[in-house]
PDB file of C-alpha atoms in Angstrom:
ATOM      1  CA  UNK A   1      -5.031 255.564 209.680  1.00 48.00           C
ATOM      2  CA  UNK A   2      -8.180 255.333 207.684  1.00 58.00           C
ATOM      3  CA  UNK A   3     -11.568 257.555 207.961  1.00 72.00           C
ATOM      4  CA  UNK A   4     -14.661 255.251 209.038  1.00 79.00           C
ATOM      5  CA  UNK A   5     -17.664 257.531 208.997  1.00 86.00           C
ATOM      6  CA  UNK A   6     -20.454 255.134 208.924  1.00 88.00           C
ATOM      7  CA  UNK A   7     -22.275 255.474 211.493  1.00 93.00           C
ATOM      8  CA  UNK A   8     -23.696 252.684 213.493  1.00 94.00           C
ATOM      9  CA  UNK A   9     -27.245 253.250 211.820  1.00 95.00           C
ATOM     10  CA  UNK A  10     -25.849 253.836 208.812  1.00 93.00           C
ATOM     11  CA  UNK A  11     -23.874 250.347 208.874  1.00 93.00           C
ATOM     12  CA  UNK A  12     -27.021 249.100 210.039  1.00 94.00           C
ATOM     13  CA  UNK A  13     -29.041 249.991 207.308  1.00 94.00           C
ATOM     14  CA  UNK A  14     -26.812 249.336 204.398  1.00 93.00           C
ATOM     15  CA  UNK A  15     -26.924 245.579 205.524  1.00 93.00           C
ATOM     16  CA  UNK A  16     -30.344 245.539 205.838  1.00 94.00           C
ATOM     17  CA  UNK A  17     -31.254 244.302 201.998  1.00 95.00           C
ATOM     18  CA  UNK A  18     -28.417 241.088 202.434  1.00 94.00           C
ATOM     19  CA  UNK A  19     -31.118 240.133 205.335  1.00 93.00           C
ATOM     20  CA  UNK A  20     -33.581 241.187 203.425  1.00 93.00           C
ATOM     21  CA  UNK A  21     -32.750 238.578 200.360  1.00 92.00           C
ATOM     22  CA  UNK A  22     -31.393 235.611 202.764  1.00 90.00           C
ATOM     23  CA  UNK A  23     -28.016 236.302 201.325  1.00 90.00           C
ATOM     24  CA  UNK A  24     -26.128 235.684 204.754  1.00 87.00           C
ATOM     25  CA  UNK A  25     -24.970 232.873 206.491  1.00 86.00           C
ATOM     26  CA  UNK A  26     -23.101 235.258 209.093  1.00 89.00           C
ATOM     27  CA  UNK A  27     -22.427 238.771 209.343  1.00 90.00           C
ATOM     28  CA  UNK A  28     -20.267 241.431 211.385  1.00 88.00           C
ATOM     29  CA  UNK A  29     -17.938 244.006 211.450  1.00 88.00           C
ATOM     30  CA  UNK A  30     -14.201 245.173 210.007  1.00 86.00           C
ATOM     31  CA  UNK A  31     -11.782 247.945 210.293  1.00 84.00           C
ATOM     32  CA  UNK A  32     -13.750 251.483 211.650  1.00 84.00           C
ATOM     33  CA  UNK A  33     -16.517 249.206 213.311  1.00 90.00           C
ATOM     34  CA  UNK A  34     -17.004 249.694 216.995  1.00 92.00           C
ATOM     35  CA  UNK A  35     -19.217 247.275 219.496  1.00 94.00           C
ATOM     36  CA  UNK A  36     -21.943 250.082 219.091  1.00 95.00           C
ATOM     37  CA  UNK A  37     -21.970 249.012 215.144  1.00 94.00           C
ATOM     38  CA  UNK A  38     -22.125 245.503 215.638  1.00 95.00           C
ATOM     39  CA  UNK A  39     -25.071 246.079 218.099  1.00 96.00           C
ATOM     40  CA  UNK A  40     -27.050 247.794 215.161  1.00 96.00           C
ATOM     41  CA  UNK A  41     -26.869 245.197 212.885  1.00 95.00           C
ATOM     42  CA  UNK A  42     -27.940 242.532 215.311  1.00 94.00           C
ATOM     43  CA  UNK A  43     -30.716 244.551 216.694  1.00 95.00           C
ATOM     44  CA  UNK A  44     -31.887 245.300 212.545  1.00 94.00           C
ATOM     45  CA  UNK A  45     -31.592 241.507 211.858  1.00 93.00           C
ATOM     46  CA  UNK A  46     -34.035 240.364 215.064  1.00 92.00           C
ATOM     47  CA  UNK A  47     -36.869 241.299 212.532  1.00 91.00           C
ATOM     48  CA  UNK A  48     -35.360 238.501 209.924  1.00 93.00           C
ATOM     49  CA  UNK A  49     -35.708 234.680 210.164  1.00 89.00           C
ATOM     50  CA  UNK A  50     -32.609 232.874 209.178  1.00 87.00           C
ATOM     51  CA  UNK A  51     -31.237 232.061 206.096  1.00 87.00           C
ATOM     52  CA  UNK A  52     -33.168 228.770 204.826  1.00 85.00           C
ATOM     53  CA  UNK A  53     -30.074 226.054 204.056  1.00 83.00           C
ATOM     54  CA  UNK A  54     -30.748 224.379 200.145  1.00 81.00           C
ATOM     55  CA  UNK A  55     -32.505 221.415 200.253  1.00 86.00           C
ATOM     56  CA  UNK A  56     -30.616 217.824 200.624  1.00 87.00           C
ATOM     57  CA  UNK A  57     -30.347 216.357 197.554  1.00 86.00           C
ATOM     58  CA  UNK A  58     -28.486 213.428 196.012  1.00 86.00           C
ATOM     59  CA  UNK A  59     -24.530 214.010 196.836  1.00 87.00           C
ATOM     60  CA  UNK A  60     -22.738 214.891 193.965  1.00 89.00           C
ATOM     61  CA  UNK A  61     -18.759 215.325 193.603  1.00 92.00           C
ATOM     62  CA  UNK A  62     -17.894 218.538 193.551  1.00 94.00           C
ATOM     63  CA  UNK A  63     -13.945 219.641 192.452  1.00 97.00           C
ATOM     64  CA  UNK A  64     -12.773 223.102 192.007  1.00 97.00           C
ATOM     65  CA  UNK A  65      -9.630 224.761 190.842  1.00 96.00           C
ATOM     66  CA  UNK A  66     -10.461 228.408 190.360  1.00 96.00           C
ATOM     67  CA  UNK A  67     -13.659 227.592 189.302  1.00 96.00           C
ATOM     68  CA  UNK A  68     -15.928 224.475 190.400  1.00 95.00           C
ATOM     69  CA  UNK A  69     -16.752 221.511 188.392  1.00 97.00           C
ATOM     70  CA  UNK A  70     -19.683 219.594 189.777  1.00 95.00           C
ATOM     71  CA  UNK A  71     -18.796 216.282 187.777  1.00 94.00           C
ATOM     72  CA  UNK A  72     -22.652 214.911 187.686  1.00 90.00           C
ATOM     73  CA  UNK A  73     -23.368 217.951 185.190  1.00 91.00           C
ATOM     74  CA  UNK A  74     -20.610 217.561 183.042  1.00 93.00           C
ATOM     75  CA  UNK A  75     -22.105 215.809 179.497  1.00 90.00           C
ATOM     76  CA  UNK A  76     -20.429 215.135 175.868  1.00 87.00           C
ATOM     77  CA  UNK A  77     -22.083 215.997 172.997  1.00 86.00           C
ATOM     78  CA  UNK A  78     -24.026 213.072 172.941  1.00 90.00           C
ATOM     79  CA  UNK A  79     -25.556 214.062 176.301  1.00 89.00           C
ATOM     80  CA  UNK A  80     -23.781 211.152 178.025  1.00 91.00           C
ATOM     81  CA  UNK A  81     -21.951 211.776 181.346  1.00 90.00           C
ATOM     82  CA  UNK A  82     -18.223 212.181 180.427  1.00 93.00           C
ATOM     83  CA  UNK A  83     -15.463 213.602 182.359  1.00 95.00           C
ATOM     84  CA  UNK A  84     -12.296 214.904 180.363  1.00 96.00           C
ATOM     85  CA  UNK A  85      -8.772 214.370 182.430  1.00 96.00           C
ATOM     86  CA  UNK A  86      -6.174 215.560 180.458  1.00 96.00           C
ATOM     87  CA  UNK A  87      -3.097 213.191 180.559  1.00 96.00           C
ATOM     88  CA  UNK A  88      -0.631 214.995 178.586  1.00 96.00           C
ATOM     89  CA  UNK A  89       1.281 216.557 181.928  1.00 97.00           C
ATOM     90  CA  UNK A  90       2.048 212.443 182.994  1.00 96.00           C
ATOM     91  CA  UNK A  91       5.034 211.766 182.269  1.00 95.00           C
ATOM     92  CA  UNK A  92       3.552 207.946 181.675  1.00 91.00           C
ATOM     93  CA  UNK A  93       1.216 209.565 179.114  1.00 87.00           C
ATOM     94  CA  UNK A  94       3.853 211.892 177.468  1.00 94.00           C
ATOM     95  CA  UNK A  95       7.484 211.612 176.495  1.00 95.00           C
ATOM     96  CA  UNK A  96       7.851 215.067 174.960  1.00 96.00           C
ATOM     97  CA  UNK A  97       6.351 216.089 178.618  1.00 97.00           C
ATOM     98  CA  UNK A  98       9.112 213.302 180.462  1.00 96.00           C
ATOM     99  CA  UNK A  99      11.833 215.063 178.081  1.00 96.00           C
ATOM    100  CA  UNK A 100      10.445 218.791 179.632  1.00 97.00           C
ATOM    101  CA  UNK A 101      11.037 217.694 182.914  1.00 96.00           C
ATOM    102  CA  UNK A 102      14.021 216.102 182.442  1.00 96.00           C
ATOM    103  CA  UNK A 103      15.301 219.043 181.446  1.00 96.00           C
ATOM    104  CA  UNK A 104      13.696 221.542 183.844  1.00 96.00           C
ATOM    105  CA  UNK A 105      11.963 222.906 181.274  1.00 97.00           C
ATOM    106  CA  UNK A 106       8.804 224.060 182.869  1.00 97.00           C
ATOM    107  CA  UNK A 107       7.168 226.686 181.118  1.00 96.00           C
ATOM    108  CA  UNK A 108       6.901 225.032 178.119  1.00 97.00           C
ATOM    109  CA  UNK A 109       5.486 221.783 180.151  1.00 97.00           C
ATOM    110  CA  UNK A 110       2.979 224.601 181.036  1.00 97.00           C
ATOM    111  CA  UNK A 111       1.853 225.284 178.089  1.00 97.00           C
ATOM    112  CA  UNK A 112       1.149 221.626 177.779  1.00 97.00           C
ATOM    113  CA  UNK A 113      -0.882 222.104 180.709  1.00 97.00           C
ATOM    114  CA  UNK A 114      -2.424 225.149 178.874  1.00 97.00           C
ATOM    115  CA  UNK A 115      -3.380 223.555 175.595  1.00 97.00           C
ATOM    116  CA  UNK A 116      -5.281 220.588 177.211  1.00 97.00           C
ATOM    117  CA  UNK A 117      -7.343 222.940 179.069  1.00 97.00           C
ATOM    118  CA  UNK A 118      -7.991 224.837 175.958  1.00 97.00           C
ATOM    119  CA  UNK A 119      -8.887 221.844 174.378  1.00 95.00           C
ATOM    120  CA  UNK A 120     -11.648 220.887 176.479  1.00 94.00           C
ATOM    121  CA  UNK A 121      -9.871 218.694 179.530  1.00 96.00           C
ATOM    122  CA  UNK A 122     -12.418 218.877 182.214  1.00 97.00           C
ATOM    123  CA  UNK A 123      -9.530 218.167 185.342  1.00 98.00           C
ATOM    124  CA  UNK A 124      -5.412 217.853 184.218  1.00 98.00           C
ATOM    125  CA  UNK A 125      -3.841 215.290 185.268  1.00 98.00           C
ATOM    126  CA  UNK A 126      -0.697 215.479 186.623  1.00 98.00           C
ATOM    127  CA  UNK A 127       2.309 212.659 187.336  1.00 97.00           C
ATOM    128  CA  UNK A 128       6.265 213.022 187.985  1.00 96.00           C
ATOM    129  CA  UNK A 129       6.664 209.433 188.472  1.00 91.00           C
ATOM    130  CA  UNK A 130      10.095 208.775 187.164  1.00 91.00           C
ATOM    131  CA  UNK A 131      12.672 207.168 188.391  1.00 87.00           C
ATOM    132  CA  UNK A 132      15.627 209.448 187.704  1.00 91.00           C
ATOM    133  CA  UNK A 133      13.107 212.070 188.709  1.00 94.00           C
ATOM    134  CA  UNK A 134      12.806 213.876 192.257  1.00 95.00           C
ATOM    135  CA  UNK A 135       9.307 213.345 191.609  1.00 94.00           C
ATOM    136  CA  UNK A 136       8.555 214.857 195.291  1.00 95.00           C
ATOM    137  CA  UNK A 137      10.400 218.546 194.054  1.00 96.00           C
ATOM    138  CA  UNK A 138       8.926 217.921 190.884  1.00 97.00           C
ATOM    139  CA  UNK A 139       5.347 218.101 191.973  1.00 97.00           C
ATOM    140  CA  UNK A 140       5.924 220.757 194.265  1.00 96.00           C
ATOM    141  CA  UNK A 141       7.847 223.208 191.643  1.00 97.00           C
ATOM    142  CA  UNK A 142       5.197 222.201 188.974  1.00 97.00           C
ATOM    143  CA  UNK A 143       1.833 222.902 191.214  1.00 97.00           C
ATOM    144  CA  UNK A 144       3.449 225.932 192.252  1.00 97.00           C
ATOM    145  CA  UNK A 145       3.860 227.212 188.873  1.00 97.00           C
ATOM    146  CA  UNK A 146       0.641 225.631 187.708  1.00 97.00           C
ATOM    147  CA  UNK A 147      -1.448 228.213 190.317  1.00 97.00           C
ATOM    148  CA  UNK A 148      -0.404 230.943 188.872  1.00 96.00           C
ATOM    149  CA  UNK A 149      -1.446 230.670 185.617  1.00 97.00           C
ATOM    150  CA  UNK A 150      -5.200 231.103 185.417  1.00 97.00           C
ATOM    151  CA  UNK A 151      -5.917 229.403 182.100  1.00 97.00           C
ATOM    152  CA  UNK A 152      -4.015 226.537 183.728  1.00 97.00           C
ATOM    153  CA  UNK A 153      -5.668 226.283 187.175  1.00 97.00           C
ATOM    154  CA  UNK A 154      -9.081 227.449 186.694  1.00 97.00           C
ATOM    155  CA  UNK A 155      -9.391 223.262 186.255  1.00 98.00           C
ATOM    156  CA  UNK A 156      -8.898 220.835 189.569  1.00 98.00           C
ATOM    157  CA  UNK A 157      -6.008 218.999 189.338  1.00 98.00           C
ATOM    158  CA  UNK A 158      -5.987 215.466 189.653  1.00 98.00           C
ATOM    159  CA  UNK A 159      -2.289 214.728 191.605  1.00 97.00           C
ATOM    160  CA  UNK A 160      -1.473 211.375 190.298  1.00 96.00           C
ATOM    161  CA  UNK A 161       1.657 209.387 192.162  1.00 95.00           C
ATOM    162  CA  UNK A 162       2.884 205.876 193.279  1.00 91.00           C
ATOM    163  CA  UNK A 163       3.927 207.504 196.522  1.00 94.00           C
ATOM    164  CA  UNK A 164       2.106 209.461 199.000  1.00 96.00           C
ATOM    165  CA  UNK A 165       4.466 211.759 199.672  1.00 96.00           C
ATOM    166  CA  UNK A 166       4.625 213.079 195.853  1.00 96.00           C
ATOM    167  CA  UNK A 167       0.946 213.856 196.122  1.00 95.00           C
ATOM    168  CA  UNK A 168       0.759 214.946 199.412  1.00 95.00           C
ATOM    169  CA  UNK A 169       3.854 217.857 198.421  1.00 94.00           C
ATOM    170  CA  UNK A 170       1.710 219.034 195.313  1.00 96.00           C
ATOM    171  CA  UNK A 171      -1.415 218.944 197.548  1.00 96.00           C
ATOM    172  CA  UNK A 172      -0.053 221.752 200.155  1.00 93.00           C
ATOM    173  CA  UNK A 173       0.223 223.683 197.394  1.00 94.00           C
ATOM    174  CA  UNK A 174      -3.041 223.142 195.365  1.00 93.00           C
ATOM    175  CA  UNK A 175      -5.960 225.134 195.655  1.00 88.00           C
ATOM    176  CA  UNK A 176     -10.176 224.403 195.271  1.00 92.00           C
ATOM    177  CA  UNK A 177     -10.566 221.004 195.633  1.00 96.00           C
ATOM    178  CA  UNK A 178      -8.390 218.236 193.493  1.00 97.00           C
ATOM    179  CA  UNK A 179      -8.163 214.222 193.265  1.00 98.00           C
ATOM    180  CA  UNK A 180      -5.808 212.378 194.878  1.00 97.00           C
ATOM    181  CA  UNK A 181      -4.341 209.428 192.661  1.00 96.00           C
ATOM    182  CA  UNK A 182      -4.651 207.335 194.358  1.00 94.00           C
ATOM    183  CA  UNK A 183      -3.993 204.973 198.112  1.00 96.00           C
ATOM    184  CA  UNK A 184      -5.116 201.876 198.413  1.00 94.00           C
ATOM    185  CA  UNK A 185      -5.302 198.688 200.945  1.00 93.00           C
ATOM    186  CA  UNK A 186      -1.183 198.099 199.774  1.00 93.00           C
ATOM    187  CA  UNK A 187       0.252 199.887 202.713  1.00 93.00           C
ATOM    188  CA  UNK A 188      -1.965 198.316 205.027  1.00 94.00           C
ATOM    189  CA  UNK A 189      -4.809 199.104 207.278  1.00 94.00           C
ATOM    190  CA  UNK A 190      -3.584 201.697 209.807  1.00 96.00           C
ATOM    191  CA  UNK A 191      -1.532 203.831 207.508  1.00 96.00           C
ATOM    192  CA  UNK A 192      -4.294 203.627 204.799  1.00 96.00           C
ATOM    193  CA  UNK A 193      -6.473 204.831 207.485  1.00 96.00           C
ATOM    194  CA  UNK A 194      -3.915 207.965 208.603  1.00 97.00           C
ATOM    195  CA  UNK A 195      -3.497 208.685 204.637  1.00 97.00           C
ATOM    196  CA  UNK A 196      -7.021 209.441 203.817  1.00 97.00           C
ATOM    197  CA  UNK A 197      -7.883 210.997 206.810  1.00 96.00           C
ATOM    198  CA  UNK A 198      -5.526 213.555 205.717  1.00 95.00           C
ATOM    199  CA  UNK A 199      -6.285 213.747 202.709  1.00 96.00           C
ATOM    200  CA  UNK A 200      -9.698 214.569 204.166  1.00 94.00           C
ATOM    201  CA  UNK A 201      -8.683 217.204 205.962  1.00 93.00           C
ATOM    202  CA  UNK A 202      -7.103 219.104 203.224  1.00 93.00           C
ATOM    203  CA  UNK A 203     -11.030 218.638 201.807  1.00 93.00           C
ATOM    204  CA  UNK A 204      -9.350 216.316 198.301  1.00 96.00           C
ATOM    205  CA  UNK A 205     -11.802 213.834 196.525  1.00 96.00           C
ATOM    206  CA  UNK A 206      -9.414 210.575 196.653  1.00 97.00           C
ATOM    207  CA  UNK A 207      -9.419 207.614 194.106  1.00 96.00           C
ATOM    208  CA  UNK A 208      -8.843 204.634 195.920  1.00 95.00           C
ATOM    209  CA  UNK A 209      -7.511 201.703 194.261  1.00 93.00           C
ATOM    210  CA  UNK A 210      -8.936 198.134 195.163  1.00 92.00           C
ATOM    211  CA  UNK A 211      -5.640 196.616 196.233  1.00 90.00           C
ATOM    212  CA  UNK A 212      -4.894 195.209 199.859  1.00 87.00           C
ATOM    213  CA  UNK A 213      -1.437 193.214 201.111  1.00 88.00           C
ATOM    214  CA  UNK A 214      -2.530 190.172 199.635  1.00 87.00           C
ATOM    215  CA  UNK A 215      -2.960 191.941 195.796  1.00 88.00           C
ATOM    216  CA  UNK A 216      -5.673 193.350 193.503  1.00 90.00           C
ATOM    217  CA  UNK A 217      -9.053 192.016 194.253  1.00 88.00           C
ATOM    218  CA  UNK A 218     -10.369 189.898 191.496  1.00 89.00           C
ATOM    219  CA  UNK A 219     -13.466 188.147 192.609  1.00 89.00           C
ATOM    220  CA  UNK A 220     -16.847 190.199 193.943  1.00 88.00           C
ATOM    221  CA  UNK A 221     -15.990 189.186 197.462  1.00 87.00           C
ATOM    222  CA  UNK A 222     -12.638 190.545 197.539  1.00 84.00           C
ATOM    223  CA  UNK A 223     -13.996 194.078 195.573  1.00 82.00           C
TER     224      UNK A 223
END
């Protein structure tokens, strides 16, 4: 077992400068810490008012893979707002990447992956959609891989797919925050509605495509 020789006032004390600088949101104890520690700290941080939340601002989307993206900030050289996705990993996109998976070739699909974050992609799009594909294992296998390679998924993902499924599989296994690519209208009301609230409740921004049961909306009124 381990040694824990803090002592309640010591404990106490060493907390005192995350009070001090409104670091905290909440605070309390871990392995060695007693109810006699946790009453220190509480009675140390009656003297502090709590942490000030930021200021509301304008909502911005914010992804992350291992690091965040907030994708109002992100300019070209030009200054312009411009968001890179990298489409080489879509099969759609890429036949030496449709040939790769074909094959089962996956770490050299990664360093696909790899390159286009090298070379500036912002997010990385990724797509199995083929249909002498198990694009559902495909995803899966490829996020899986993809999240352990930090030069691949220190970018959010954007998990692009015809069927829900396919994204949802690559989705249990993505971390941060990706996009989902996309649901739409198609499927109809009540299962659009049970899609995206999961979706929200695995916390993914969502492109949703303006298509209902009847089509694509053309006119302003149908939009």
């Amino acid at each position: 077992m381990g040694g824990y020789d803090d002592t309640p006032a010591d404990m106490a004390s060493e907390n005192k400068v995350f009070f001090e600088n409104g670091w905290l949101n909440m605070v309390g104890g871990c392995c060695g810490s007693t109810p006699p520690h946790i009453k220190a700290i509480r009675e140390m941080s009656e003297q502090f008012e709590p942490r000030k939340l930021p200021d509301v601002g304008r909502p911005k989307m914010w992804l992350s893979g291992l690091e965040d993206l907030i994708v109002d900030d992100v300019h070209n050289h030009l200054g312009m707002p411009f968001l890179n996705v990298g489409e080489r990993c879509n099969i759609s996109g890429s036949i030496r990447f449709k040939k790769l998976m074909m094959k089962g070739d996956y770490a050299t699909a990664m360093d696909i992956a790899k390159k286009q974050v090298e070379d500036g992609a912002h997010v990385l799009d990724i797509n199995v959609d083929d249909g002498m594909l198990d694009g559902l294992a495909a995803m899966q296998k490829f996020v899986k891989i993809a999240i352990t390679e930090p030069e691949v998924s220190k970018v959010p993902f954007m998990l692009d797919a015809s069927k829900f499924e396919i994204v949802l599989a690559g989705l249990k296994w993505c971390q941060g925050k990706p996009i989902i690519n996309s649901i739409s209208l198609k499927v109809g009301e009540e299962l659009f509605k049970e899609q995206a609230t999961l979706l929200k409740k695995h916390g993914a921004a969502v492109v949703v495509m303006a298509f209902d049961e009847e089509g694509q909306a053309a006119t302003e009124e149908e939009k």
